[in-house]
XYZ file of C-alpha atoms in Angstrom:
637
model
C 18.134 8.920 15.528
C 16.037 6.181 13.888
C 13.414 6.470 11.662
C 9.651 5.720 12.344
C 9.865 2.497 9.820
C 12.778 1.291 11.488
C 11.229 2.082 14.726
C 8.119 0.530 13.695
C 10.103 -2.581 12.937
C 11.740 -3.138 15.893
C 8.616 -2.648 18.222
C 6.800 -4.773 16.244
C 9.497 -7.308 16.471
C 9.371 -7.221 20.151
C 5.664 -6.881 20.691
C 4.669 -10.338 18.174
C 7.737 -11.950 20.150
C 6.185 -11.346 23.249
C 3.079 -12.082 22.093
C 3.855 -15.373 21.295
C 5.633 -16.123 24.313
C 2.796 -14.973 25.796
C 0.285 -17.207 23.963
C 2.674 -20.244 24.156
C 2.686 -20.061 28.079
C -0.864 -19.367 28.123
C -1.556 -22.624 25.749
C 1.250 -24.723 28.277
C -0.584 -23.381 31.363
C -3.898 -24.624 29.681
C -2.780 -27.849 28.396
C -0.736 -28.410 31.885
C -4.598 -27.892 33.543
C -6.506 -29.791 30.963
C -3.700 -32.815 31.685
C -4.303 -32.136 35.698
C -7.802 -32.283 35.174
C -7.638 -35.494 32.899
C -5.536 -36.814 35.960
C -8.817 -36.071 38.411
C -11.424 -37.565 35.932
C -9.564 -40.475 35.126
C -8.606 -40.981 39.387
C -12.821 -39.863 40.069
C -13.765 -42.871 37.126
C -11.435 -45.665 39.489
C -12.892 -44.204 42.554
C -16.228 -44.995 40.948
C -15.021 -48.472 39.643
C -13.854 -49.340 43.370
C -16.411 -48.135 45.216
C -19.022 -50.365 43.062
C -16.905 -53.563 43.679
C -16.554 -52.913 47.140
C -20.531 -52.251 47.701
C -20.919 -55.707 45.361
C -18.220 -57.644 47.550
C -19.752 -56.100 51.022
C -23.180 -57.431 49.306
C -22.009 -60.861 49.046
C -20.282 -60.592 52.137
C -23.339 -60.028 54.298
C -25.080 -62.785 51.909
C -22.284 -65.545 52.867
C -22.237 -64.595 56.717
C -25.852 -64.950 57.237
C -26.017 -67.699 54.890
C -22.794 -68.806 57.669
C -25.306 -67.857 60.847
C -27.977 -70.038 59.573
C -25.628 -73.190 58.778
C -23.878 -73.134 61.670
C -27.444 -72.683 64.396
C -28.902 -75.272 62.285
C -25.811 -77.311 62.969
C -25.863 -77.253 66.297
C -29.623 -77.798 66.696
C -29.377 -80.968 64.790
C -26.130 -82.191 66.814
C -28.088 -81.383 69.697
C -31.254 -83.612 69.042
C -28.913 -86.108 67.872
C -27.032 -86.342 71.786
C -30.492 -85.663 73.242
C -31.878 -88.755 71.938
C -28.268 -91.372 72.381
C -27.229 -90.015 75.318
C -23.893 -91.717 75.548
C -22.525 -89.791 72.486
C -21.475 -87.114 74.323
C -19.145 -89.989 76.208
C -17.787 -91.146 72.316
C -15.110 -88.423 71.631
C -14.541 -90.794 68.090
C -18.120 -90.944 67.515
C -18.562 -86.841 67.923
C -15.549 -86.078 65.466
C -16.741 -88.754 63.197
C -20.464 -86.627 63.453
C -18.377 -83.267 63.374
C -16.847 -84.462 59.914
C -20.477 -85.604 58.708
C -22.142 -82.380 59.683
C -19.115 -80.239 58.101
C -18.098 -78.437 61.556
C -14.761 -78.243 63.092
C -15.345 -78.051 66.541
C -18.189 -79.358 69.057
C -18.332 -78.668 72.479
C -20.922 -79.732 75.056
C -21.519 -77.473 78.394
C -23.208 -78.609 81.462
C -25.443 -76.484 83.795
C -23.038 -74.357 85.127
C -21.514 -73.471 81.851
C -18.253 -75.475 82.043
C -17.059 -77.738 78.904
C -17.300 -81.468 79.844
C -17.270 -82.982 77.317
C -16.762 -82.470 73.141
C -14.492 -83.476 69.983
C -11.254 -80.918 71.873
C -10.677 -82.259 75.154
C -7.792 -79.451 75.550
C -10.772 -77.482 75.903
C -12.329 -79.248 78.853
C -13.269 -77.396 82.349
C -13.372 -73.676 79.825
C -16.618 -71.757 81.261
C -18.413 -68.505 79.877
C -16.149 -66.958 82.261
C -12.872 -67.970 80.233
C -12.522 -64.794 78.177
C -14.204 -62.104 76.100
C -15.073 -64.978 73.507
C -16.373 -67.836 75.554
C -18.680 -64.741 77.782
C -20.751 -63.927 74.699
C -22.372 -66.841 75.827
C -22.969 -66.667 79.432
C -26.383 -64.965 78.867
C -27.712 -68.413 77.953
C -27.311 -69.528 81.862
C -30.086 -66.993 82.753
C -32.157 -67.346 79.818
C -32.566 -71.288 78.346
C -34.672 -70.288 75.089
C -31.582 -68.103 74.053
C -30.019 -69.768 70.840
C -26.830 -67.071 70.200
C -24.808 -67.213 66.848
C -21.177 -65.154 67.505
C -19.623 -63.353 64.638
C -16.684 -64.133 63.537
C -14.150 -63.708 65.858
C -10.781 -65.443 67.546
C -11.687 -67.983 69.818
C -10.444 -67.890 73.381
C -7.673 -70.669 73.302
C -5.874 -70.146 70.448
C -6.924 -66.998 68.784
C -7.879 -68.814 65.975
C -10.747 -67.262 63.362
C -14.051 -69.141 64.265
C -17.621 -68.809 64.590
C -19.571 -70.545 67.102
C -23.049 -71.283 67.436
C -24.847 -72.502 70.848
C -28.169 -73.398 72.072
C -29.666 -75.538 74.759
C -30.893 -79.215 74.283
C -34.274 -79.493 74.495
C -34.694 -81.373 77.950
C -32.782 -78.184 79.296
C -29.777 -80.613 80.232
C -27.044 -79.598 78.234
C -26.174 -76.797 76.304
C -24.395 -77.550 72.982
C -22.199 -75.487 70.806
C -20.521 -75.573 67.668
C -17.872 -73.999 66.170
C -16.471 -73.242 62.579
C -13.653 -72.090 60.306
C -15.418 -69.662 57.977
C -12.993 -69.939 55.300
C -15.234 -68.806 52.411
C -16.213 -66.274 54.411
C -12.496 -65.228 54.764
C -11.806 -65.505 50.985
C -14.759 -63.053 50.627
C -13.414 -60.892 53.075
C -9.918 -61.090 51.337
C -12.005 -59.820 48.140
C -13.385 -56.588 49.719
C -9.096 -55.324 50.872
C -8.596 -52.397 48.444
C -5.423 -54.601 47.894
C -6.804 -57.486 46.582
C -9.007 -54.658 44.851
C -6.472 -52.953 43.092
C -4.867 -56.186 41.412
C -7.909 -57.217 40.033
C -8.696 -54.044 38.409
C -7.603 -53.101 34.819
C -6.390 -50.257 35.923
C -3.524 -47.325 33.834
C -0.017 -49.193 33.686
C 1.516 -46.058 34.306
C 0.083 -45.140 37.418
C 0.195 -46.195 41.052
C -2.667 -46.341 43.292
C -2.529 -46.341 46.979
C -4.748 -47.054 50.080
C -4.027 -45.615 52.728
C -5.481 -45.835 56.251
C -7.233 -42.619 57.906
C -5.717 -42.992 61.513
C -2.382 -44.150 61.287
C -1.330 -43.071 57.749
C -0.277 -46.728 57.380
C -0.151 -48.012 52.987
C -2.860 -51.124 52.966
C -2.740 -51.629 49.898
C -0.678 -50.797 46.277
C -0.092 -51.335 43.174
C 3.242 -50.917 43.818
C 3.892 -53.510 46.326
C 7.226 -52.123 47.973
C 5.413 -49.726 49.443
C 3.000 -51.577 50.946
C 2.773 -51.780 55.092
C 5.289 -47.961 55.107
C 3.960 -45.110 56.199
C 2.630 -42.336 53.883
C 5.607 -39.531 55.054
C 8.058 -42.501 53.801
C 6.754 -42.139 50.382
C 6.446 -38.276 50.492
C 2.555 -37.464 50.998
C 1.444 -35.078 53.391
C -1.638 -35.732 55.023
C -3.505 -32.064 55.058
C -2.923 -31.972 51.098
C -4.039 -35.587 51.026
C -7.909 -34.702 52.401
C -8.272 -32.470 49.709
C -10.850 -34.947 48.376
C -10.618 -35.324 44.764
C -8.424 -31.660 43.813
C -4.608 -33.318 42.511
C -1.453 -31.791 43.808
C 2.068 -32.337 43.491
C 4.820 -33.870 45.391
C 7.927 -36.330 44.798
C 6.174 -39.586 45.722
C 9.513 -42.217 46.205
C 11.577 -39.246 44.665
C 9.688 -39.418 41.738
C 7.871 -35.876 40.704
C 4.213 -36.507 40.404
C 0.382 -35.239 40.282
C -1.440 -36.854 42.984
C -5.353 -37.153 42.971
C -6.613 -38.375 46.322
C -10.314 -39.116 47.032
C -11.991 -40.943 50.719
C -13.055 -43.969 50.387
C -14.826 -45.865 53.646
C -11.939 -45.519 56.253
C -9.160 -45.144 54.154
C -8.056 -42.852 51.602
C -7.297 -44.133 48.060
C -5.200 -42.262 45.781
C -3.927 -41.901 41.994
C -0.807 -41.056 41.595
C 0.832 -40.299 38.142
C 4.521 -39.057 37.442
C 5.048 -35.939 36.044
C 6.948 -36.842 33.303
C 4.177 -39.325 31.899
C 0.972 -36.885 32.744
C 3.115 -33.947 30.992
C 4.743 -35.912 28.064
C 2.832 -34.857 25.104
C 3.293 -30.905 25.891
C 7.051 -30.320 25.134
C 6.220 -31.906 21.577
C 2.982 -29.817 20.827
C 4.797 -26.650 22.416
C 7.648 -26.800 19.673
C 5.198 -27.269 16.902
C 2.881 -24.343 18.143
C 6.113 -22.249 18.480
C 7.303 -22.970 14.688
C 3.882 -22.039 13.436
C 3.962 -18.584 15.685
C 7.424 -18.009 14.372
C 6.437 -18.007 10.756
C 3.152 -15.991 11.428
C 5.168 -13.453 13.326
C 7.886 -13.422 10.468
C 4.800 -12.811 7.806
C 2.888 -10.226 10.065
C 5.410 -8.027 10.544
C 6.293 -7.646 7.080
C 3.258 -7.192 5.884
C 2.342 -4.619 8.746
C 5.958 -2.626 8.271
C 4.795 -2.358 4.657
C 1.637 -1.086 5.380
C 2.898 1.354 8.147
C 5.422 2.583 5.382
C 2.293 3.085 2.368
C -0.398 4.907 4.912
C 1.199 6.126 7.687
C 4.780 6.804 7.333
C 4.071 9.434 4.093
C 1.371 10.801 5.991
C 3.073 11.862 9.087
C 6.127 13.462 6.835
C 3.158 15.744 4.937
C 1.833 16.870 9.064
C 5.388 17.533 9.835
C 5.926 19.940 7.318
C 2.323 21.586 8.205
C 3.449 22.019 11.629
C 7.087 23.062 11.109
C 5.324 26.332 9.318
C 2.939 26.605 11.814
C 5.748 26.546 14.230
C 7.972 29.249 12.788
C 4.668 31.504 13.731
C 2.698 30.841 10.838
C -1.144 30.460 12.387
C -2.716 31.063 9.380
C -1.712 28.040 7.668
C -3.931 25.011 7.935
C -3.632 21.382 7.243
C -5.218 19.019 4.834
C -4.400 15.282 4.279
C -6.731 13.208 3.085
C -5.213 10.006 2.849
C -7.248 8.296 5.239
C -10.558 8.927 7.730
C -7.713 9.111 10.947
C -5.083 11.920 8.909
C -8.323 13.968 8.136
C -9.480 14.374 11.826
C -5.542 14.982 12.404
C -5.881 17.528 10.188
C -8.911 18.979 11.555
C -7.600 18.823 14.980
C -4.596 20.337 14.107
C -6.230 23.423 12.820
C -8.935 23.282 15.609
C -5.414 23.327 18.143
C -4.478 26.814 15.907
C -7.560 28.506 16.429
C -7.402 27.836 19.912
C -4.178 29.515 20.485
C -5.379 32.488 18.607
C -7.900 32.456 20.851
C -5.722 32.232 23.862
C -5.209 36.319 24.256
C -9.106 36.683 24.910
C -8.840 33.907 27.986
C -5.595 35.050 29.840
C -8.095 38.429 29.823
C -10.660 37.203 31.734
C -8.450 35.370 33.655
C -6.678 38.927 34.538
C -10.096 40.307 35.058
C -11.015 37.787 37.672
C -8.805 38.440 40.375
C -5.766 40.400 41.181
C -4.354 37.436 43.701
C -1.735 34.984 43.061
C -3.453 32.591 40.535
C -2.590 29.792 38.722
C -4.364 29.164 35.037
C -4.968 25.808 33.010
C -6.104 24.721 30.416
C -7.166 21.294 28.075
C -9.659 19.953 26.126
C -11.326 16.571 25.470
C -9.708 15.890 22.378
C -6.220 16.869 23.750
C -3.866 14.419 25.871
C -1.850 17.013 27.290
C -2.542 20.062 29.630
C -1.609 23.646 28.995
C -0.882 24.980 32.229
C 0.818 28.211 33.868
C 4.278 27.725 36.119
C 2.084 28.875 39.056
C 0.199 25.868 38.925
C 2.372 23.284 40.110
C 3.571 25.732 42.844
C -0.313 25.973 44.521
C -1.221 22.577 44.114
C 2.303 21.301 45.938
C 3.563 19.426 43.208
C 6.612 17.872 42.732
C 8.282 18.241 39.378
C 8.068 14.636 38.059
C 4.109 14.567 39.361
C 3.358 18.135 37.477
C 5.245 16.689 34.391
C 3.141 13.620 34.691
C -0.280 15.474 35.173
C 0.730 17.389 32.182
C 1.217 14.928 29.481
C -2.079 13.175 30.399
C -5.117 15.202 30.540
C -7.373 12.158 31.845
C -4.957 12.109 34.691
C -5.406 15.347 35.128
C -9.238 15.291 35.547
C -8.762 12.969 37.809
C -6.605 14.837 40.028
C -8.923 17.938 39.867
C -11.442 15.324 40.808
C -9.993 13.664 43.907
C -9.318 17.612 44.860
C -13.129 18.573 44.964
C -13.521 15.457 47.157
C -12.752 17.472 50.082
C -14.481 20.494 49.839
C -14.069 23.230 53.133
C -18.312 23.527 54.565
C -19.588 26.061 53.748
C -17.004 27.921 51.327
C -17.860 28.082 47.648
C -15.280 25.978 45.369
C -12.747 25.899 48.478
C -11.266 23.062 49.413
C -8.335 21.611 51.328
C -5.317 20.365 49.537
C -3.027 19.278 52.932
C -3.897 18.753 56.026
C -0.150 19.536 57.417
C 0.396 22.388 57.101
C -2.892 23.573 56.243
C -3.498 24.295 52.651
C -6.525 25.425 51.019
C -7.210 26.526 47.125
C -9.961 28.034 45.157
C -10.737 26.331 42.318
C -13.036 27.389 39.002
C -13.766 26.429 35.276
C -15.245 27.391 32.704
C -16.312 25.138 30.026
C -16.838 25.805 26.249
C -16.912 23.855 23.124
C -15.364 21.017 24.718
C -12.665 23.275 26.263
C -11.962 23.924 29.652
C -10.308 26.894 31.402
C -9.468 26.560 34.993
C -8.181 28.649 37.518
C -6.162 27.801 41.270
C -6.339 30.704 43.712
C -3.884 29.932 47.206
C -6.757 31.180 50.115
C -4.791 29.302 52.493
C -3.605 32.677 54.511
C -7.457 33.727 54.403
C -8.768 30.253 55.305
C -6.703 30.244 58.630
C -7.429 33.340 59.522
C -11.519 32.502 59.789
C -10.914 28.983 60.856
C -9.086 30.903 63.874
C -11.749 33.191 64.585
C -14.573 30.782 64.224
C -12.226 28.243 66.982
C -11.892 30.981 69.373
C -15.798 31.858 69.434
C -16.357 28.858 69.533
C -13.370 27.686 72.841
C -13.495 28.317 76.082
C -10.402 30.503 76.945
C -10.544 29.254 80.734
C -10.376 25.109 80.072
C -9.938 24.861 76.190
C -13.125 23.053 76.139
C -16.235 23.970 73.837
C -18.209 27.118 75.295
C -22.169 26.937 74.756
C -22.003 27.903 71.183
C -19.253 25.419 70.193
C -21.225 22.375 72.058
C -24.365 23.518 70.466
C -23.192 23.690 66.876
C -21.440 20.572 67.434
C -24.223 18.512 68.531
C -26.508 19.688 65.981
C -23.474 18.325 63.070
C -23.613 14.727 65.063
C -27.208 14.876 65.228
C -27.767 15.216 61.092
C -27.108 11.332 61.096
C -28.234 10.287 64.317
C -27.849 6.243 63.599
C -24.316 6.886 62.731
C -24.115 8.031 66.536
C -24.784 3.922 68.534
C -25.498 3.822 71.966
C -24.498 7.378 73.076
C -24.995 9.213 76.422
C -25.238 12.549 77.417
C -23.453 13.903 81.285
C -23.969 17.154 83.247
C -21.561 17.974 85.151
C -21.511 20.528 87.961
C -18.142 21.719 90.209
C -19.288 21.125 93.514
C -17.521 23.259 96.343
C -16.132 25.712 93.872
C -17.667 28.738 96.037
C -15.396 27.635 98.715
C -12.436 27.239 97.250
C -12.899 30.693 95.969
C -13.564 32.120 99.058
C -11.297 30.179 100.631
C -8.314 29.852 98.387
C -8.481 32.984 95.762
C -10.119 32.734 92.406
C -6.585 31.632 90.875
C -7.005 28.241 92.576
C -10.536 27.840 91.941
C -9.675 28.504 88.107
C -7.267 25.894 88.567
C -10.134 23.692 90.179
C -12.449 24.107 87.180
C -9.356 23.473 84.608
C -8.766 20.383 86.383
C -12.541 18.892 86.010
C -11.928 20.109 82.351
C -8.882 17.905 81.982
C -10.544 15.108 84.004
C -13.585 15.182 81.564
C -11.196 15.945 78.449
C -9.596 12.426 78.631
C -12.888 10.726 77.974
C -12.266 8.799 74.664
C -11.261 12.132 72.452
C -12.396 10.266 69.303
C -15.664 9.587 70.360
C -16.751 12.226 72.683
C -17.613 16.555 72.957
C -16.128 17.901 76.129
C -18.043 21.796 76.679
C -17.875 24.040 79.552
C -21.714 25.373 80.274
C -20.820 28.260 81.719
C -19.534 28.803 85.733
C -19.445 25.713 86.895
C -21.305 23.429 84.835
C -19.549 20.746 82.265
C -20.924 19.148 79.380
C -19.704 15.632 78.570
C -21.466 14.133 75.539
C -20.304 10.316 74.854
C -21.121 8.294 71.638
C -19.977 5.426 69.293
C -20.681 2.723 71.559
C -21.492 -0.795 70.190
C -22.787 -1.841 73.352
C -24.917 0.045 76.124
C -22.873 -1.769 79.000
C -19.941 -0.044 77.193
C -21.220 3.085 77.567
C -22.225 2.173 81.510
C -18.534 0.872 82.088
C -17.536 4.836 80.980
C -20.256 6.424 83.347
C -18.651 3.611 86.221
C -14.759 5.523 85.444
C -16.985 9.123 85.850
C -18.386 7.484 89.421
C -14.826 6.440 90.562
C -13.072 10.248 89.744
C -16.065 11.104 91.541
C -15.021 9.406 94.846
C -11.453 9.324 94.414
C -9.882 12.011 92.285
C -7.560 14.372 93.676
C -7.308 18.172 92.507
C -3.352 19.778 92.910
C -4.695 23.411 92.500
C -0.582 24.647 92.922
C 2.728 22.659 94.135
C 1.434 22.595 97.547
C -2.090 22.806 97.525
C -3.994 19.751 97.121
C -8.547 19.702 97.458
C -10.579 16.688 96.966
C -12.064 16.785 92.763
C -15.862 17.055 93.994
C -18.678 17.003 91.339
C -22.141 16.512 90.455
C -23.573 14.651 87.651
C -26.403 13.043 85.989
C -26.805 11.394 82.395
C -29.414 9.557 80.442
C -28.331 7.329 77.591
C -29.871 6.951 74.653
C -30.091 5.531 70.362
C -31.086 6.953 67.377
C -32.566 10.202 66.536
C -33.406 12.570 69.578
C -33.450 16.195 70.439
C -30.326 16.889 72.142
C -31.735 19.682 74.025
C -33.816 17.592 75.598
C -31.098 15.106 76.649
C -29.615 18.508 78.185
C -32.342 19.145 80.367
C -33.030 15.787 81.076
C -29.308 14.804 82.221
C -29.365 18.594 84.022
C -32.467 16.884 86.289
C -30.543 13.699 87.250
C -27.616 16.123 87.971
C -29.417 18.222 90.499
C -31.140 14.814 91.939
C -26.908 13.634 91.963
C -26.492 16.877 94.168
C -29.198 16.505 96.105
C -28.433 12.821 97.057
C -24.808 13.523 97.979
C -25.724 16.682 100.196
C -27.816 14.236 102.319
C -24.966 12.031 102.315
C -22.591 14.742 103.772
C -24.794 15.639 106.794
């Protein structure tokens, strides 16, 4: 057997090894989440960056199109005047190109009445009408309406699908309408500067990271830093769209088979994303884990010396002194006490130590009273605040039904213990004094009492079990019926007035009187056997009513009691009272193997919430029973 320093030693050993495993994975854990969050600033700061030059490039977009609107309507109102006034331009394709050139347009087309092209600098386009396509019939309003002067939005013209916008209005002697048309190729270049693409290249943006765009609807890569990925599909690179949308929180995945933290955040219609590999977000914690671990290792190595050393001076001497106290006190000795003063914690040893004597010298007197207090098969323990452990008699573990390992346990740990005693007074038996149940199967009961002095406490654990039973047994057969096993009066009465103490607890909850209807007859007719058997069977009928929620009670002759409760709903409780109705009407009685009568009964109930006086629920469901009895007397002839 090792000695306490060596023991000492080794624990320590182990403990300031764990401990600074523990604090090293603690600090890697922290540093991994201080990089991860690093990772989501740093990805939230270019979000920001973006989202400011796309606002300033959608800024100057709108600027340049309506700037683009305004040019090309004031185009065509000036080309317009121009063929108004010389006429036979609009038959000089040369002359309209070389005024298409001056006026910086591309196309020019001239429409007659109808809205057909007859004339313009793209004969190709000759005989086109509003009616042409989706393009040309943005127009068509104009033929209804001749102070209309439209400007179209960019869009692909109808011919060739080509990027234009076109302008139109009609000459002022109503004879023509003229429209213009042209390449808005600033306007494109502007466009071109508002793609997250373009974006992301003009950004000075981290080297070592790749940033994505992605596109809401069809997961489809718009733009990248790294460019082999653009136009693939988000799976192909590894991201999952549900852990995508979680809006600015990183996660992991293997991004091209690369291991990395991903920070995605939603930008317009698409989602942009930082994405970082793990090796370059985590590449400064092996280093600083090493060097934390070298520093632990030497504080460990320094600790534990100093701390064996210490254990040796104050603690180890000490303990060797107590020994020999006890060892005499131990050979039967009681009168010897202990007195180390080394330190505060050996002097309250000390004292307890002595305190511990006087209380076995003491322990005569108690096992007296405990004689004194009964003469039934009892179980004594004993503890005190001070002590861990519990002092307690071998018939103590028998009562309370505890296994050897849990008795052992209980008795090494005093707070334990208490709470066991504790958890045992939880479920006192009503109306017993310091009985309560220890097992439900089989039945169990104890009686349980302390004493309490100086911080000392004497308990003692009667079985009652056998004496328990024997009352619980006489109090359920005053309170049964010994014809249907249902409550009699007494038993419905005492029942109801429990359930009634907490009345809210109770819902919607209705209350049924029942009466046998016809049971003269069958007496008369059939013996009182079967018309036993007739009210047993009502009993059962009633008796299957929702057991946890209900109090089945024979009256007396042939009235029933069915009392219903726990309902959430009122129409609940009406759908029960609708199965009552159906037995009612339906329900067949086999009073022997052969004999077979129609289940006939009366009832009435009233339904109700909250407090009441159940005896008045009685009488008022016995009321709508007799008006029940009445009602189907009339109905019988």
């Amino acid at each position: 057997m090792r000695t306490l320093k060596e023991i000492i030693r080794r624990h320590l050993q182990v403990i300031t090894m764990v401990l600074a495993a523990v604090i090293l994975f603690s600090i890697c854990i922290l540093e991994i989440c201080n990089e991860q969050k690093r990772a989501c600033e740093n990805a939230a700061s270019a979000f920001h960056q973006i989202e400011l030059t796309l606002e300033r490039n959608q800024n100057e977009l709108r600027e340049i199109g309506e700037e683009y609107s305004r040019t090309c309507l004031y185009n065509a109102e000036v080309i317009a005047y121009m063929i108004q006034n010389d006429p036979s331009l609009a038959e000089d394709m040369e002359e309209l190109k070389r005024i298409a050139v001056l006026m910086e347009v591309d196309e020019i087309h001239i429409f007659d009445r109808t809205g057909r092209i007859v004339a313009g600098t793209h004969p190709e386009y000759y005989d086109y009408t509003f009616d042409s396509g989706e393009q040309m019939g943005f127009f068509k309003p104009m033929l209804e309406d001749k102070t209309l002067k439209l400007v179209q939005s960019v869009t692909p013209n109808t011919a060739e699908g080509k990027l234009m916008q076109y302008s139109a209005l009609w000459s002022k002697n109503e004879k023509f309408i003229l429209q213009v048309g042209m390449e808005p190729v600033r306007l494109m270049k502007v466009t071109e500067k508002n793609e997250l693409s373009y974006i992301f290249s003009m950004l000075r943006i981290d080297p070592a990271a790749n940033y994505y765009a992605i596109r809401t609807g069809s997961g489809d890569i718009v733009g990248s830093t790294d460019l082999e990925s653009v136009g693939r599909n988000m799976a192909d690179i590894g991201l999952d769209p549900e852990r995508m949308r979680t809006d600015g929180t990183g996660f992991h995945a293997r991004i091209n088979g690369v291991a990395s933290y991903c920070v995605f955040g939603r930008i317009g219609d698409d989602y942009v994303g930082r994405v970082m590999p793990d090796k370059v977000l985590y590449q400064r914690i092996p280093l600083d884990m090493a060097a934390l671990a070298v520093c632990l290792l030497l504080i460990t190595a320094i600790l534990s010396y100093a701390v064996v050393w210490c254990m040796n001076r104050y603690v180890v001497e000490g303990i060797h002194s107590v020994n020999e106290k006890l060892r005499t006190i131990a050979m039967g000795n009681l009168e010897e006490s202990v007195d180390i003063q080394s330190s505060v914690e050996f002097s309250r040893l000390s004292s307890y130590i002595n305190e511990m004597v006087e209380s076995l010298l003491a322990n005569n007197k108690k096992m007296s009273y405990v004689l004194n207090k009964t003469n039934m098969y009892i179980g004594v323990y004993e503890y005190s605040e001070q002590m861990k452990s519990v002092r307690f008699t071998e018939h103590v573990p028998r009562i309370l039904l505890l296994e050897q390992e849990e008795s052992r346990r209980l008795a090494a740990d005093s707070k334990s213990f208490r709470e066991y005693i504790d958890r045992l007074r939880n479920d006192p038996v009503p109306d017993e004094e310091n009985i309560f149940r220890l097992a439900a199967r089989p039945e169990r009961y104890v009686k349980l009492e302390e004493i309490s002095e100086h911080n000392e406490i004497l308990g003692v654990v009667i079985d009652v079990t056998e004496e328990i039973v024997k009352r619980k047994k006489i109090e359920v057969e005053r309170d049964i019926d010994s014809l249907t096993g249902l409550y009699n009066r007494r038993g419905l009465e005492s029942s109801l007035e429990r359930l009634f103490v907490r009345a809210d607890d109770l819902k919607h909850y209705g209350m049924i009187m029942i009466d046998a209807d016809g049971l003269k007859g069958i007496n008369d007719t059939y013996g009182h056997d079967r018309g036993d058997a007739y009210l047993r069977k009502i009993a059962e009928t009633i008796n299957t009513f929702d057991p946890q929620n209900s109090i089945a009670a024979r009256q007396g002759g042939d009235e029933f009691v069915l009392f219903l409760y726990g309902y959430d709903q009122r129409e609940e409780l009406d759908e029960a009272v609708r199965v009552l109705e159906f037995i009612q009407k339906h329900c067949i009685a086999y009073l022997d193997e052969e004999l077979r009568v129609k289940l006939e009964f009366s009832f009435g109930w009233v339904c109700a919430k909250g407090p009441a006086d159940h005896r008045e629920l009685l009488r008022q469901a016995d009321e709508k029973m007799y008006e029940n009895k009445r009602e189907r007397k009339k109905q019988r002839g």
